[in-house]
Amino acid sequence: MKTNFDLILRKNIKKLKSYSTEKVDCKVKLDANENPFDFPMQLKEIILKDLFKHLFNRYPDPDASLLKELLAEEIKVDEDKITLGNGSDELIQSLTLAFGSKSSLVFYPSFSMYRIISTVCNIKTRVISLDKKFDIDIDTTLRYIKKNQPSLIFIGYPNNPTGNSFSKDKIVNIIQSSSGLIVMDEAYSEFSNKSFLPLINKYDNLVILRTFSKAYGLAGCRIGYMIGSEKVVEQVNKVKLPFNLNSISQRIGIIALKHKKKCNKAIKIIISERARLLRKMQKISAIYTFPTEANFILFRPKVSSKTVFKKLLSNGILIRDVADNKLLKNCLRVTVGKPSENDAFLHVIEKLK
Ligand code: PMP
């Protein structure tokens, strides 16, 4: 019998495109908000030696217990309030699977996966636009929450791709007005030094997502974690796959935490490069540069963003085209790179007219 895939495919999956990234040859890769510095070689050596001692034929620890214990110590939170994921992407999915009973609320613009995962999980998503300064329109948001009480609200802190962090008062107001979960996505919080972690014991509907992908320079190893009330963690643990974090990633996470100081050296450099890049970009009259607290900068050229994107690419520099027809019209996003990479980027955009 011949299979008619259109008949068996769920409607919401049919309209999606699979995730892919730009596969182009470039000398300077500033498109994915990665840490430009690879994980320190000395630590890679420690990891390799460590891996010899571990059995590859055995399944990993489903609870990633040792990594969780070290994390709990590091962030001073009870272990029962933490769970780990194959990147924070997976935790967005697990949260949506477990708590997407009604609907989700996301802001525009924000990280696209919140919406994609809601679609995959077949839950309704309401999108509320940020204002022109990329801030939350609190009246519209509270009105919507009070009327509809979405089961999940995703908030980037700082927000991707705009780079700003919303005011704490607004977020607290949202948390206090909601019966659903408020998921503060703190993927870039090491660059902003702001976090909702101090409030984690105060509100049981507050959930925080963190990752080793950015500040720790471990995007390739897929380690994310979630902090939330014991009740939330318990439900997420039911829906996530049993061995979601492989043994190698668990060991890498453990070694990264044990050598945190060495790993985190890059953060200081990225923050100071961000300030330098911002200063220089703000002097270029051919672009408008938005303020940022993350490891990337959003900007809007006066000429077509497509032209600027291509010009950079012809010079071997890849950034992210985030332009669409609404608030991000003609906008581009550049990740803060190594000093020499930032210089190469500046060299091209300083010539824009
Ligand atoms: N949240 C935000 C806001 C992000 O920008 C990203 C990565 N681009 C993620 C989560 C996913 O991070 P991870 O690598 O931990 O899946």
mmCIF file of C-alpha atoms and ligand atoms in Angstrom:
data_model
loop_
_atom_site.group_PDB
_atom_site.id
_atom_site.type_symbol
_atom_site.label_atom_id
_atom_site.label_comp_id
_atom_site.label_asym_id
_atom_site.label_seq_id
_atom_site.Cartn_x
_atom_site.Cartn_y
_atom_site.Cartn_z
ATOM 1 C CA MET A 1 0.000 0.000 0.000
ATOM 2 C CA LYS A 2 1.290 3.461 -0.851
ATOM 3 C CA THR A 3 1.586 5.912 2.044
ATOM 4 C CA ASN A 4 -0.023 9.305 1.658
ATOM 5 C CA PHE A 5 2.170 11.356 3.966
ATOM 6 C CA ASP A 6 -0.156 14.339 3.742
ATOM 7 C CA LEU A 7 -2.866 12.255 5.327
ATOM 8 C CA ILE A 8 -0.828 11.038 8.277
ATOM 9 C CA LEU A 9 1.130 14.201 9.009
ATOM 10 C CA ARG A 10 -0.189 16.514 11.723
ATOM 11 C CA LYS A 11 -1.391 19.801 10.220
ATOM 12 C CA ASN A 12 0.736 22.004 12.482
ATOM 13 C CA ILE A 13 3.920 20.128 11.463
ATOM 14 C CA LYS A 14 3.113 20.420 7.765
ATOM 15 C CA LYS A 15 3.436 24.196 7.840
ATOM 16 C CA LEU A 16 6.787 24.210 9.697
ATOM 17 C CA LYS A 17 10.257 24.354 8.143
ATOM 18 C CA SER A 18 13.024 22.263 9.719
ATOM 19 C CA TYR A 19 15.657 24.262 11.577
ATOM 20 C CA SER A 20 18.781 24.959 9.609
ATOM 21 C CA THR A 21 21.625 27.425 9.732
ATOM 22 C CA GLU A 22 23.475 29.282 6.998
ATOM 23 C CA LYS A 23 26.128 26.894 5.669
ATOM 24 C CA VAL A 24 28.597 29.234 4.076
ATOM 25 C CA ASP A 25 32.337 29.396 4.092
ATOM 26 C CA CYS A 26 33.358 32.317 6.263
ATOM 27 C CA LYS A 27 36.493 33.398 8.090
ATOM 28 C CA VAL A 28 34.571 35.283 10.723
ATOM 29 C CA LYS A 29 31.449 33.665 12.173
ATOM 30 C CA LEU A 30 29.334 36.188 14.062
ATOM 31 C CA ASP A 31 25.860 34.843 13.368
ATOM 32 C CA ALA A 32 24.866 32.499 16.195
ATOM 33 C CA ASN A 33 25.652 34.293 19.474
ATOM 34 C CA GLU A 34 28.285 31.696 20.241
ATOM 35 C CA ASN A 35 31.270 32.337 22.443
ATOM 36 C CA PRO A 36 34.052 33.271 19.985
ATOM 37 C CA PHE A 37 36.655 31.612 22.222
ATOM 38 C CA ASP A 38 36.821 27.844 22.111
ATOM 39 C CA PHE A 39 36.781 25.922 25.378
ATOM 40 C CA PRO A 40 40.306 26.219 26.889
ATOM 41 C CA MET A 41 42.770 23.621 25.511
ATOM 42 C CA GLN A 42 44.028 22.811 29.007
ATOM 43 C CA LEU A 43 40.508 21.859 30.040
ATOM 44 C CA LYS A 44 39.991 19.843 26.857
ATOM 45 C CA GLU A 45 43.044 17.794 27.871
ATOM 46 C CA ILE A 46 41.578 17.221 31.321
ATOM 47 C CA ILE A 47 38.283 16.139 29.706
ATOM 48 C CA LEU A 48 39.994 13.703 27.349
ATOM 49 C CA LYS A 49 41.923 12.070 30.182
ATOM 50 C CA ASP A 50 38.756 11.947 32.279
ATOM 51 C CA LEU A 51 36.755 10.267 29.508
ATOM 52 C CA PHE A 52 39.150 7.281 29.423
ATOM 53 C CA LYS A 53 37.884 6.376 32.882
ATOM 54 C CA HIS A 54 34.233 6.293 31.852
ATOM 55 C CA LEU A 55 32.280 3.452 30.352
ATOM 56 C CA PHE A 56 30.709 4.170 26.994
ATOM 57 C CA ASN A 57 28.667 0.939 27.020
ATOM 58 C CA ARG A 58 26.536 2.090 29.949
ATOM 59 C CA TYR A 59 23.603 4.480 29.790
ATOM 60 C CA PRO A 60 24.212 7.886 31.316
ATOM 61 C CA ASP A 61 22.919 8.880 34.752
ATOM 62 C CA PRO A 62 19.334 9.950 33.894
ATOM 63 C CA ASP A 63 19.395 12.598 36.640
ATOM 64 C CA ALA A 64 22.876 13.945 35.829
ATOM 65 C CA SER A 65 23.251 13.839 39.634
ATOM 66 C CA LEU A 66 26.844 14.974 40.005
ATOM 67 C CA LEU A 67 26.485 17.843 37.558
ATOM 68 C CA LYS A 68 23.259 18.870 39.292
ATOM 69 C CA GLU A 69 24.945 18.750 42.699
ATOM 70 C CA LEU A 70 27.766 21.019 41.515
ATOM 71 C CA LEU A 71 25.303 23.396 39.869
ATOM 72 C CA ALA A 72 23.199 23.554 43.038
ATOM 73 C CA GLU A 73 26.325 24.517 44.996
ATOM 74 C CA GLU A 74 27.341 27.037 42.351
ATOM 75 C CA ILE A 75 24.026 28.878 42.148
ATOM 76 C CA LYS A 76 23.016 28.223 45.768
ATOM 77 C CA VAL A 77 19.713 26.573 44.998
ATOM 78 C CA ASP A 78 18.338 23.229 46.278
ATOM 79 C CA GLU A 79 19.058 20.318 43.940
ATOM 80 C CA ASP A 80 15.335 19.509 43.821
ATOM 81 C CA LYS A 81 14.772 22.803 42.079
ATOM 82 C CA ILE A 82 17.103 21.973 39.161
ATOM 83 C CA THR A 83 16.828 19.760 36.110
ATOM 84 C CA LEU A 84 19.139 19.450 33.120
ATOM 85 C CA GLY A 85 18.451 19.394 29.406
ATOM 86 C CA ASN A 86 20.080 18.742 26.082
ATOM 87 C CA GLY A 87 20.557 22.460 25.675
ATOM 88 C CA SER A 88 17.960 24.877 27.019
ATOM 89 C CA ASP A 89 16.018 24.318 23.779
ATOM 90 C CA GLU A 90 15.053 20.887 25.077
ATOM 91 C CA LEU A 91 13.840 22.367 28.334
ATOM 92 C CA ILE A 92 11.616 24.832 26.455
ATOM 93 C CA GLN A 93 10.124 21.770 24.778
ATOM 94 C CA SER A 94 9.752 19.780 28.012
ATOM 95 C CA LEU A 95 8.109 22.732 29.748
ATOM 96 C CA THR A 96 5.710 23.171 26.833
ATOM 97 C CA LEU A 97 4.893 19.462 26.757
ATOM 98 C CA ALA A 98 4.227 19.378 30.481
ATOM 99 C CA PHE A 99 2.508 22.717 31.009
ATOM 100 C CA GLY A 100 1.102 23.680 27.614
ATOM 101 C CA SER A 101 -2.411 22.766 28.677
ATOM 102 C CA LYS A 102 -3.952 26.031 27.516
ATOM 103 C CA SER A 103 -1.823 28.452 25.559
ATOM 104 C CA SER A 104 1.511 30.220 25.554
ATOM 105 C CA LEU A 105 2.316 33.900 25.434
ATOM 106 C CA VAL A 106 5.434 35.142 23.666
ATOM 107 C CA PHE A 107 6.650 38.585 22.755
ATOM 108 C CA TYR A 108 7.643 39.784 19.320
ATOM 109 C CA PRO A 109 10.489 39.971 18.556
ATOM 110 C CA SER A 110 11.965 37.196 20.687
ATOM 111 C CA PHE A 111 13.724 33.821 20.363
ATOM 112 C CA SER A 112 11.875 31.916 17.624
ATOM 113 C CA MET A 113 11.959 28.528 19.367
ATOM 114 C CA TYR A 114 9.305 29.514 21.945
ATOM 115 C CA ARG A 115 6.749 29.777 19.180
ATOM 116 C CA ILE A 116 8.021 26.891 17.060
ATOM 117 C CA ILE A 117 7.911 24.511 20.030
ATOM 118 C CA SER A 118 4.398 25.656 20.952
ATOM 119 C CA THR A 119 3.348 24.879 17.375
ATOM 120 C CA VAL A 120 5.020 21.459 17.495
ATOM 121 C CA CYS A 121 3.264 20.727 20.793
ATOM 122 C CA ASN A 122 -0.006 21.855 19.269
ATOM 123 C CA ILE A 123 -0.744 24.651 21.690
ATOM 124 C CA LYS A 124 -2.124 28.056 20.803
ATOM 125 C CA THR A 125 0.345 30.925 20.952
ATOM 126 C CA ARG A 126 -0.549 34.546 21.482
ATOM 127 C CA VAL A 127 2.123 36.996 20.319
ATOM 128 C CA ILE A 128 2.251 40.450 21.890
ATOM 129 C CA SER A 129 4.412 42.998 20.151
ATOM 130 C CA LEU A 130 7.074 44.855 22.116
ATOM 131 C CA ASP A 131 6.938 48.636 21.798
ATOM 132 C CA LYS A 132 9.250 50.659 19.546
ATOM 133 C CA LYS A 133 11.953 50.652 22.211
ATOM 134 C CA PHE A 134 11.619 46.846 22.410
ATOM 135 C CA ASP A 135 10.089 47.156 25.859
ATOM 136 C CA ILE A 136 7.066 45.215 27.149
ATOM 137 C CA ASP A 137 3.738 46.972 26.710
ATOM 138 C CA ILE A 138 2.704 46.185 30.257
ATOM 139 C CA ASP A 139 -0.932 47.331 30.026
ATOM 140 C CA THR A 140 -1.710 45.164 26.990
ATOM 141 C CA THR A 141 0.197 42.263 28.516
ATOM 142 C CA LEU A 142 -1.526 42.395 31.912
ATOM 143 C CA ARG A 143 -4.917 42.812 30.271
ATOM 144 C CA TYR A 144 -4.282 39.720 28.156
ATOM 145 C CA ILE A 145 -2.997 37.713 31.114
ATOM 146 C CA LYS A 146 -5.921 38.604 33.365
ATOM 147 C CA LYS A 147 -8.437 37.625 30.688
ATOM 148 C CA ASN A 148 -6.760 34.499 29.301
ATOM 149 C CA GLN A 149 -4.271 33.246 31.905
ATOM 150 C CA PRO A 150 -1.896 31.525 29.448
ATOM 151 C CA SER A 151 -0.242 28.445 30.918
ATOM 152 C CA LEU A 152 3.238 29.546 29.800
ATOM 153 C CA ILE A 153 4.846 32.943 29.250
ATOM 154 C CA PHE A 154 8.332 33.029 27.728
ATOM 155 C CA ILE A 155 10.544 36.063 28.357
ATOM 156 C CA GLY A 156 14.122 36.458 27.147
ATOM 157 C CA TYR A 157 16.264 38.199 29.774
ATOM 158 C CA PRO A 158 18.130 39.695 27.937
ATOM 159 C CA ASN A 159 15.891 39.283 24.944
ATOM 160 C CA ASN A 160 17.165 37.797 21.681
ATOM 161 C CA PRO A 161 17.538 39.378 19.088
ATOM 162 C CA THR A 162 16.996 42.836 20.611
ATOM 163 C CA GLY A 163 19.639 42.535 23.370
ATOM 164 C CA ASN A 164 17.774 44.499 26.075
ATOM 165 C CA SER A 165 16.618 43.309 29.505
ATOM 166 C CA PHE A 166 13.097 44.292 30.517
ATOM 167 C CA SER A 167 12.514 46.141 33.771
ATOM 168 C CA LYS A 168 12.369 43.951 36.849
ATOM 169 C CA ASP A 169 9.193 45.680 38.072
ATOM 170 C CA LYS A 170 7.312 44.798 34.903
ATOM 171 C CA ILE A 171 8.347 41.160 35.118
ATOM 172 C CA VAL A 172 7.415 40.915 38.807
ATOM 173 C CA ASN A 173 4.052 42.418 37.945
ATOM 174 C CA ILE A 174 3.590 39.727 35.269
ATOM 175 C CA ILE A 175 4.642 36.966 37.685
ATOM 176 C CA GLN A 176 2.223 38.190 40.347
ATOM 177 C CA SER A 177 -0.665 38.499 37.889
ATOM 178 C CA SER A 178 -0.263 35.041 36.356
ATOM 179 C CA SER A 179 -1.501 31.647 37.350
ATOM 180 C CA GLY A 180 0.686 30.121 34.611
ATOM 181 C CA LEU A 181 4.471 29.726 34.519
ATOM 182 C CA ILE A 182 6.735 32.658 33.708
ATOM 183 C CA VAL A 183 9.813 31.252 31.980
ATOM 184 C CA MET A 184 12.705 33.678 32.226
ATOM 185 C CA ASP A 185 15.174 32.612 29.555
ATOM 186 C CA GLU A 186 18.547 33.711 30.920
ATOM 187 C CA ALA A 187 20.704 32.224 28.151
ATOM 188 C CA TYR A 188 22.742 35.459 28.054
ATOM 189 C CA SER A 189 22.515 36.528 31.712
ATOM 190 C CA GLU A 190 26.262 36.110 32.345
ATOM 191 C CA PHE A 191 26.737 39.082 29.996
ATOM 192 C CA SER A 192 24.103 41.252 31.691
ATOM 193 C CA ASN A 193 24.762 40.345 35.296
ATOM 194 C CA LYS A 194 21.027 40.372 35.893
ATOM 195 C CA SER A 195 18.995 37.403 36.990
ATOM 196 C CA PHE A 196 15.709 36.402 38.566
ATOM 197 C CA LEU A 197 17.463 33.704 40.563
ATOM 198 C CA PRO A 198 17.144 35.630 43.876
ATOM 199 C CA LEU A 199 13.338 35.380 43.482
ATOM 200 C CA ILE A 200 13.194 31.659 42.776
ATOM 201 C CA ASN A 201 12.082 30.730 46.314
ATOM 202 C CA LYS A 202 9.532 33.519 46.422
ATOM 203 C CA TYR A 203 7.355 32.619 43.395
ATOM 204 C CA ASP A 204 6.523 29.017 42.565
ATOM 205 C CA ASN A 205 5.416 29.993 39.046
ATOM 206 C CA LEU A 206 8.857 31.430 38.200
ATOM 207 C CA VAL A 207 11.109 29.262 36.036
ATOM 208 C CA ILE A 208 14.623 30.164 34.909
ATOM 209 C CA LEU A 209 16.457 28.693 31.936
ATOM 210 C CA ARG A 210 20.221 28.813 31.674
ATOM 211 C CA THR A 211 22.771 27.296 29.315
ATOM 212 C CA PHE A 212 26.431 26.327 29.012
ATOM 213 C CA SER A 213 26.239 27.254 25.310
ATOM 214 C CA LYS A 214 27.119 30.934 25.568
ATOM 215 C CA ALA A 215 29.233 32.057 28.527
ATOM 216 C CA TYR A 216 30.935 28.665 28.942
ATOM 217 C CA GLY A 217 31.670 28.272 25.228
ATOM 218 C CA LEU A 218 30.061 24.823 25.110
ATOM 219 C CA ALA A 219 27.344 25.228 22.463
ATOM 220 C CA GLY A 220 28.497 22.003 20.791
ATOM 221 C CA CYS A 221 28.039 19.973 23.976
ATOM 222 C CA ARG A 222 24.337 20.782 24.524
ATOM 223 C CA ILE A 223 24.016 21.433 28.249
ATOM 224 C CA GLY A 224 21.145 23.529 29.528
ATOM 225 C CA TYR A 225 19.468 23.706 32.910
ATOM 226 C CA MET A 226 16.248 24.835 34.449
ATOM 227 C CA ILE A 227 15.585 26.201 37.913
ATOM 228 C CA GLY A 228 12.039 26.156 39.209
ATOM 229 C CA SER A 229 9.879 25.037 42.098
ATOM 230 C CA GLU A 230 10.045 21.336 43.031
ATOM 231 C CA LYS A 231 6.528 20.887 41.586
ATOM 232 C CA VAL A 232 7.579 22.211 38.185
ATOM 233 C CA VAL A 233 10.823 20.218 38.127
ATOM 234 C CA GLU A 234 8.931 17.034 39.006
ATOM 235 C CA GLN A 235 6.551 17.441 36.038
ATOM 236 C CA VAL A 236 9.303 18.364 33.574
ATOM 237 C CA ASN A 237 11.243 15.274 34.676
ATOM 238 C CA LYS A 238 8.253 13.153 33.682
ATOM 239 C CA VAL A 239 8.187 14.337 30.075
ATOM 240 C CA LYS A 240 11.861 14.617 29.229
ATOM 241 C CA LEU A 241 13.508 11.574 27.693
ATOM 242 C CA PRO A 242 15.329 9.457 30.304
ATOM 243 C CA PHE A 243 18.884 9.848 29.002
ATOM 244 C CA ASN A 244 18.630 13.330 27.544
ATOM 245 C CA LEU A 245 22.068 14.442 28.675
ATOM 246 C CA ASN A 246 24.716 12.027 27.400
ATOM 247 C CA SER A 247 27.573 10.856 29.634
ATOM 248 C CA ILE A 248 30.216 12.878 27.776
ATOM 249 C CA SER A 249 28.296 16.143 28.087
ATOM 250 C CA GLN A 250 27.713 15.430 31.774
ATOM 251 C CA ARG A 251 31.457 15.000 32.342
ATOM 252 C CA ILE A 252 32.238 18.135 30.314
ATOM 253 C CA GLY A 253 29.736 20.151 32.363
ATOM 254 C CA ILE A 254 31.256 18.848 35.603
ATOM 255 C CA ILE A 255 34.786 19.789 34.518
ATOM 256 C CA ALA A 256 33.611 23.199 33.295
ATOM 257 C CA LEU A 257 32.076 23.927 36.705
ATOM 258 C CA LYS A 258 35.142 22.680 38.570
ATOM 259 C CA HIS A 259 37.255 25.092 36.502
ATOM 260 C CA LYS A 260 34.720 27.863 36.330
ATOM 261 C CA LYS A 261 37.243 30.687 36.711
ATOM 262 C CA LYS A 262 39.195 29.532 33.678
ATOM 263 C CA CYS A 263 36.037 29.085 31.590
ATOM 264 C CA ASN A 264 34.650 32.438 32.557
ATOM 265 C CA LYS A 265 37.719 34.441 31.544
ATOM 266 C CA ALA A 266 36.098 34.884 28.142
ATOM 267 C CA ILE A 267 33.069 36.675 29.642
ATOM 268 C CA LYS A 268 35.111 39.709 30.716
ATOM 269 C CA ILE A 269 36.730 39.985 27.293
ATOM 270 C CA ILE A 270 33.371 39.684 25.526
ATOM 271 C CA ILE A 271 31.844 42.379 27.749
ATOM 272 C CA SER A 272 34.702 44.786 27.114
ATOM 273 C CA GLU A 273 34.666 44.028 23.368
ATOM 274 C CA ARG A 274 30.913 44.629 23.360
ATOM 275 C CA ALA A 275 31.477 48.105 24.839
ATOM 276 C CA ARG A 276 34.190 48.860 22.263
ATOM 277 C CA LEU A 277 32.078 47.578 19.371
ATOM 278 C CA LEU A 278 29.040 49.556 20.553
ATOM 279 C CA ARG A 279 31.063 52.757 20.921
ATOM 280 C CA LYS A 280 32.451 52.418 17.410
ATOM 281 C CA MET A 281 29.147 51.371 15.851
ATOM 282 C CA GLN A 282 27.309 54.273 17.467
ATOM 283 C CA LYS A 283 29.718 56.638 15.701
ATOM 284 C CA ILE A 284 28.802 55.292 12.255
ATOM 285 C CA SER A 285 26.134 57.551 10.793
ATOM 286 C CA ALA A 286 25.060 54.974 8.202
ATOM 287 C CA ILE A 287 23.654 52.643 10.874
ATOM 288 C CA TYR A 288 21.452 52.876 13.944
ATOM 289 C CA THR A 289 22.737 50.705 16.790
ATOM 290 C CA PHE A 290 20.461 49.465 19.569
ATOM 291 C CA PRO A 291 21.711 49.185 23.171
ATOM 292 C CA THR A 292 22.488 45.667 24.385
ATOM 293 C CA GLU A 293 23.158 43.639 27.527
ATOM 294 C CA ALA A 294 23.877 40.389 25.686
ATOM 295 C CA ASN A 295 26.796 39.120 23.585
ATOM 296 C CA PHE A 296 25.255 40.431 20.363
ATOM 297 C CA ILE A 297 24.251 43.771 18.918
ATOM 298 C CA LEU A 298 21.204 44.629 16.839
ATOM 299 C CA PHE A 299 21.610 47.383 14.261
ATOM 300 C CA ARG A 300 19.731 48.942 11.382
ATOM 301 C CA PRO A 301 21.633 50.228 8.363
ATOM 302 C CA LYS A 302 20.268 53.116 6.326
ATOM 303 C CA VAL A 303 20.851 51.162 3.124
ATOM 304 C CA SER A 304 19.273 47.756 2.555
ATOM 305 C CA SER A 305 20.187 45.195 5.218
ATOM 306 C CA LYS A 306 20.423 42.541 2.480
ATOM 307 C CA THR A 307 23.137 44.592 0.760
ATOM 308 C CA VAL A 308 25.063 45.015 4.015
ATOM 309 C CA PHE A 309 24.715 41.299 4.798
ATOM 310 C CA LYS A 310 26.098 40.387 1.355
ATOM 311 C CA LYS A 311 28.902 42.959 1.586
ATOM 312 C CA LEU A 312 30.032 41.487 4.895
ATOM 313 C CA LEU A 313 29.779 37.963 3.513
ATOM 314 C CA SER A 314 31.871 38.861 0.481
ATOM 315 C CA ASN A 315 34.500 39.888 3.041
ATOM 316 C CA GLY A 316 34.197 36.510 4.761
ATOM 317 C CA ILE A 317 32.070 37.774 7.658
ATOM 318 C CA LEU A 318 28.797 36.041 8.506
ATOM 319 C CA ILE A 319 26.222 37.812 10.679
ATOM 320 C CA ARG A 320 22.468 37.193 11.098
ATOM 321 C CA ASP A 321 19.820 38.781 8.946
ATOM 322 C CA VAL A 322 16.878 39.230 11.312
ATOM 323 C CA ALA A 323 14.977 41.676 9.108
ATOM 324 C CA ASP A 324 11.263 41.263 8.754
ATOM 325 C CA ASN A 325 8.421 43.593 7.984
ATOM 326 C CA LYS A 326 7.563 44.732 11.457
ATOM 327 C CA LEU A 327 9.703 46.005 14.326
ATOM 328 C CA LEU A 328 12.867 44.428 12.937
ATOM 329 C CA LYS A 329 12.546 46.064 9.542
ATOM 330 C CA ASN A 330 15.950 46.157 7.835
ATOM 331 C CA CYS A 331 17.707 44.938 11.005
ATOM 332 C CA LEU A 332 20.838 42.811 11.335
ATOM 333 C CA ARG A 333 22.349 41.122 14.385
ATOM 334 C CA VAL A 334 26.056 40.711 14.970
ATOM 335 C CA THR A 335 27.593 38.532 17.695
ATOM 336 C CA VAL A 336 30.471 40.026 19.655
ATOM 337 C CA GLY A 337 33.556 38.177 18.444
ATOM 338 C CA LYS A 338 37.266 38.159 19.220
ATOM 339 C CA PRO A 339 38.927 41.592 18.977
ATOM 340 C CA SER A 340 40.362 40.824 15.528
ATOM 341 C CA GLU A 341 36.965 39.566 14.288
ATOM 342 C CA ASN A 342 35.236 42.684 15.560
ATOM 343 C CA ASP A 343 37.861 44.792 13.803
ATOM 344 C CA ALA A 344 37.207 42.952 10.534
ATOM 345 C CA PHE A 345 33.467 43.608 10.942
ATOM 346 C CA LEU A 346 34.010 47.290 11.791
ATOM 347 C CA HIS A 347 36.355 47.705 8.848
ATOM 348 C CA VAL A 348 33.488 46.839 6.483
ATOM 349 C CA ILE A 349 30.642 48.709 8.151
ATOM 350 C CA GLU A 350 32.692 51.854 8.760
ATOM 351 C CA LYS A 351 32.775 52.236 4.990
ATOM 352 C CA LEU A 352 28.978 52.219 4.684
ATOM 353 C CA LYS A 353 27.418 55.381 3.417
HETATM 354 N N1 PMP B 1 17.370 30.875 24.524
HETATM 355 C C1 PMP B 1 17.805 31.888 23.775
HETATM 356 C C2 PMP B 1 17.284 33.253 24.018
HETATM 357 C C3 PMP B 1 18.753 31.646 22.772
HETATM 358 O O1 PMP B 1 19.163 32.667 22.005
HETATM 359 C C4 PMP B 1 19.229 30.331 22.573
HETATM 360 C C5 PMP B 1 20.261 29.985 21.522
HETATM 361 N N2 PMP B 1 20.326 30.712 20.425
HETATM 362 C C6 PMP B 1 18.738 29.320 23.366
HETATM 363 C C7 PMP B 1 17.808 29.618 24.355
HETATM 364 C C8 PMP B 1 19.125 27.897 23.178
HETATM 365 O O2 PMP B 1 20.285 27.623 23.826
HETATM 366 P P1 PMP B 1 20.845 26.134 23.985
HETATM 367 O O3 PMP B 1 22.082 26.077 23.190
HETATM 368 O O4 PMP B 1 21.072 25.972 25.458
HETATM 369 O O5 PMP B 1 19.784 25.196 23.470
#
